[in-house]
C-alpha positions as a printed Julia matrix, in Angstrom:
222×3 Matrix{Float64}:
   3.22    5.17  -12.87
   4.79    2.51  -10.47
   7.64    2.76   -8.82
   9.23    0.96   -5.88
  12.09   -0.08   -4.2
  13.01   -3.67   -2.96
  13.66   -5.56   -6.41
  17.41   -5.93   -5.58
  17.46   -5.45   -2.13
  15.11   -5.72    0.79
  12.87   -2.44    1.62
  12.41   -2.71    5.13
  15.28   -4.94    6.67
  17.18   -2.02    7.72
  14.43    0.55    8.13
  14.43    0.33   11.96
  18.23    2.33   11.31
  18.15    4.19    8.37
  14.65    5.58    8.56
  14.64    6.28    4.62
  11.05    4.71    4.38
   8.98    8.6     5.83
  10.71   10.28    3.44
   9.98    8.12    1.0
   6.26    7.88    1.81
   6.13   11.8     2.49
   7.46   12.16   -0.87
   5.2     9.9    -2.99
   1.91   10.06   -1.04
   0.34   13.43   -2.61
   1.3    12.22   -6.38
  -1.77   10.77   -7.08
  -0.15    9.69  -10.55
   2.25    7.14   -8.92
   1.53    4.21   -6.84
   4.79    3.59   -4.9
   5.96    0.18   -3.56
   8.2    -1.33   -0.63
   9.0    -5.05   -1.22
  10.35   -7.05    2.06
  10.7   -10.31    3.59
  11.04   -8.0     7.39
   8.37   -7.69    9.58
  10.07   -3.49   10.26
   7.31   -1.85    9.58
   7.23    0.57   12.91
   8.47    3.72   10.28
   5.82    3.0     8.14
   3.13    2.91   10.73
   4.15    6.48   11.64
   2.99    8.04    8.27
   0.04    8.68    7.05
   0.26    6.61    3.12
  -3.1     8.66    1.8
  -3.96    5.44   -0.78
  -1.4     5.25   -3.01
   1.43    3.77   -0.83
   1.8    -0.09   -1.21
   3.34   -2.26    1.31
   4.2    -5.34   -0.54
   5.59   -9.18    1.13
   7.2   -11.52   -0.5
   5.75  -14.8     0.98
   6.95  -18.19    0.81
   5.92  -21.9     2.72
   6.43  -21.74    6.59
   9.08  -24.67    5.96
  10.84  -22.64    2.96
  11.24  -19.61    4.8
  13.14  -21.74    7.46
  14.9   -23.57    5.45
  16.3   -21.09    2.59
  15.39  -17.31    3.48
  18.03  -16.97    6.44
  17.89  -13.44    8.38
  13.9   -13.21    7.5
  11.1   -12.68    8.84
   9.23  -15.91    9.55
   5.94  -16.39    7.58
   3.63  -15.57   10.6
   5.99  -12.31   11.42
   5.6   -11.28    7.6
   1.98  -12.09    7.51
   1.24  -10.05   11.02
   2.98   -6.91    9.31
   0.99   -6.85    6.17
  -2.25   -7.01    8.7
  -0.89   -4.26   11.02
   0.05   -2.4     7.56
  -3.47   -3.14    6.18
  -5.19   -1.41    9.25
  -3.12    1.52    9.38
  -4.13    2.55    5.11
  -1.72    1.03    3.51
  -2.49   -0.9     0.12
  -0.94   -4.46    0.63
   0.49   -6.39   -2.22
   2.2   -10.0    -2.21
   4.52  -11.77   -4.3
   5.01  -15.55   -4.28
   8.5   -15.42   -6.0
  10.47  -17.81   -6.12
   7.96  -20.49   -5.62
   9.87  -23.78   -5.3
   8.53  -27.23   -6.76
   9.06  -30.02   -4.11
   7.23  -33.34   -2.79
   3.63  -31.67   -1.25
   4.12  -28.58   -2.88
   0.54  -28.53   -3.1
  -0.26  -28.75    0.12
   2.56  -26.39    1.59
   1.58  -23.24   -0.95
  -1.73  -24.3    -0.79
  -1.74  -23.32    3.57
   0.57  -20.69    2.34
  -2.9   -19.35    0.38
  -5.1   -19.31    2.99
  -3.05  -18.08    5.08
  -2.56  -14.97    3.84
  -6.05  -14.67    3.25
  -6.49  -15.16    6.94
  -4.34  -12.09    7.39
  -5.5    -9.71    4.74
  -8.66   -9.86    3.3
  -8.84  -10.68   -0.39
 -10.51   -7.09   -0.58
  -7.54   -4.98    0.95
  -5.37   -6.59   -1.5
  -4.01   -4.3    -4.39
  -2.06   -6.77   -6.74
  -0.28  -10.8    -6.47
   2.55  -11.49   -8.19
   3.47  -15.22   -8.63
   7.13  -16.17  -10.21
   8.88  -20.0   -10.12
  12.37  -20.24   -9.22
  15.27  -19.13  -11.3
  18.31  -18.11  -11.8
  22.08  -18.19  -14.07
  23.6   -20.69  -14.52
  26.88  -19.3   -12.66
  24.72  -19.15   -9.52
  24.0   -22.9    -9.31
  27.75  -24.03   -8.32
  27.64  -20.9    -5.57
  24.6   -22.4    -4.41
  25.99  -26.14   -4.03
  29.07  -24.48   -2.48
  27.43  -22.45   -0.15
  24.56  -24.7     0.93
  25.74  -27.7     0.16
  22.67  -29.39    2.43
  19.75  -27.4     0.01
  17.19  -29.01   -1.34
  16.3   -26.55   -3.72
  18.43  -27.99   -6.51
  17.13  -31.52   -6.53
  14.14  -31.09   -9.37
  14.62  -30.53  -12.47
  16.21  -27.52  -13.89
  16.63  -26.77  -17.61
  17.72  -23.47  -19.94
  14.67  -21.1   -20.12
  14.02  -18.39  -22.58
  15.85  -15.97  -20.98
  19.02  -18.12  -20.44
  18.18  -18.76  -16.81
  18.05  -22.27  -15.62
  13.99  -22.9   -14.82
  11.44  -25.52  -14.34
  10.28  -27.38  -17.57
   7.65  -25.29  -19.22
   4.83  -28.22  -18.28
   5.98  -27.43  -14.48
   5.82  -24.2   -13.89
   2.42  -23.79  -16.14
   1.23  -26.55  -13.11
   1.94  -24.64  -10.43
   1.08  -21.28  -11.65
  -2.39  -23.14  -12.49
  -2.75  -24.28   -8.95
  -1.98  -21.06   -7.4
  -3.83  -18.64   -9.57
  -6.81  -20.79   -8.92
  -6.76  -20.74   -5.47
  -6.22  -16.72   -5.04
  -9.42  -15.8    -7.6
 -11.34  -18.49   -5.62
 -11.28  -15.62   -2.77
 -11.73  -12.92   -5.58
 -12.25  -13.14   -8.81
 -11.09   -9.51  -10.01
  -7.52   -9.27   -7.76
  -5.05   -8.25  -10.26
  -2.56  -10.88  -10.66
   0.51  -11.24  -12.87
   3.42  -13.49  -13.73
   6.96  -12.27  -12.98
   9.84  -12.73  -15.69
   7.45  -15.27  -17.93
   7.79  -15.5   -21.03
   4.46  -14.48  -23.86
   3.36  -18.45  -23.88
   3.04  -19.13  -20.48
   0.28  -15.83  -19.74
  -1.43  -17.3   -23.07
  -1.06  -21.44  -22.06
  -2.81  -20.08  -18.28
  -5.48  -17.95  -20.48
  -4.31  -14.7   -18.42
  -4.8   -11.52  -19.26
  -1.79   -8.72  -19.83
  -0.46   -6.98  -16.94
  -2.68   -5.21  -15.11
  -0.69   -2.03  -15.27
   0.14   -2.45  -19.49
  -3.89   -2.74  -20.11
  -5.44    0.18  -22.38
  -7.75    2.42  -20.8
 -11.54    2.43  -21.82
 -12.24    4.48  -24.92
């Protein structure tokens, strides 16, 4: 079973007062049937390096382009901060997982997610690794006149944005197949076998990129 915390809300950002992350991993750590997860964009992981996880505790970033991070995920972690933490993490026994989410399409996107790649790499061995999750922007439709409200100087809105499946405004189909291509190519360069999965994609995408089902939905071996 996985569980987690962080889909809503960040993990970690408040850890440092609250504390709720030892109970948490004192909790989870000797049910070898559950592999528990804290998703952040904080570099707080001082609780976490008090505990002992036993294997089955993940520690999980969300990671984005240095210049994205600066620009649009105010009161986070910068990239190096993030990417220190998940190698601090990694030493001390805890399974690391990332999740490139919302990836952003802009003029050298390439090159920008691309560093982003290695990277992380640089900071965690592909090896040490326990899943990558990869996801494009999106988002309602309400949200995008909050957004021009509130930062009225973003860039974020500039491509192209159309109606998805799910009634969330997206990248064209052709676009976010692209970069998904792109990145999923560069992480199994490093290792072939890291699980990897799309987040919120619909059934054509996994089958236009050739992917396999979720990592976690695949039947066991008769």
């Amino acid at each position: 079973i996985r569980l987690g915390t962080g889909e809503f809300t960040d993990s970690l950002h408040l850890d440092d007062l609250t504390g709720y992350s030892i109970p948490l991993v004192e909790f989870f750590r000797d049910r070898k049937d559950v592999i528990f997860e804290f998703k952040t964009k904080s570099d707080r992981i001082d609780n976490l390096l008090r505990v002992d996880p036993r294997g089955n505790i993940v520690a999980a970033w969300s990671l984005n382009t240095g210049r994205m991070v600066s620009e649009n995920e105010h009161y986070t972690a910068a990239l190096e901060a993030r990417l220190a933490a998940a190698a601090r993490a990694a030493a001390a026994g805890y399974r690391i997982a990332f999740h490139f989410d919302p990836v952003f399409f802009f003029p050298g996107w390439e090159r920008e997610y691309g560093e982003t790649v290695e990277r992380m790499f640089a900071a965690v061995g592909p090896e040490k690794i326990a899943w990558i999750s990869l996801g494009t922007l999106r988002f309602p439709p309400a949200l995008k006149k909050v957004i021009e409200i509130r930062f009225p100087g973003s860039a974020i809105l500039d491509a192209e944005l159309v109606p998805g499946f799910d009634g969330k405004l997206r990248y064209p189909g052709f676009i976010r197949t692209r970069i998904y291509r792109f990145l999923i190519d560069r992480i199994l360069a490093r290792r072939r076998d890291l699980p990897l999965y799309l987040c919120m994609e619909n059934r054509e995408t996994w089958e236009a990129l050739k992917l396999p089902p979720p990592f976690w939905m695949r039947k066991a071996e008769p």
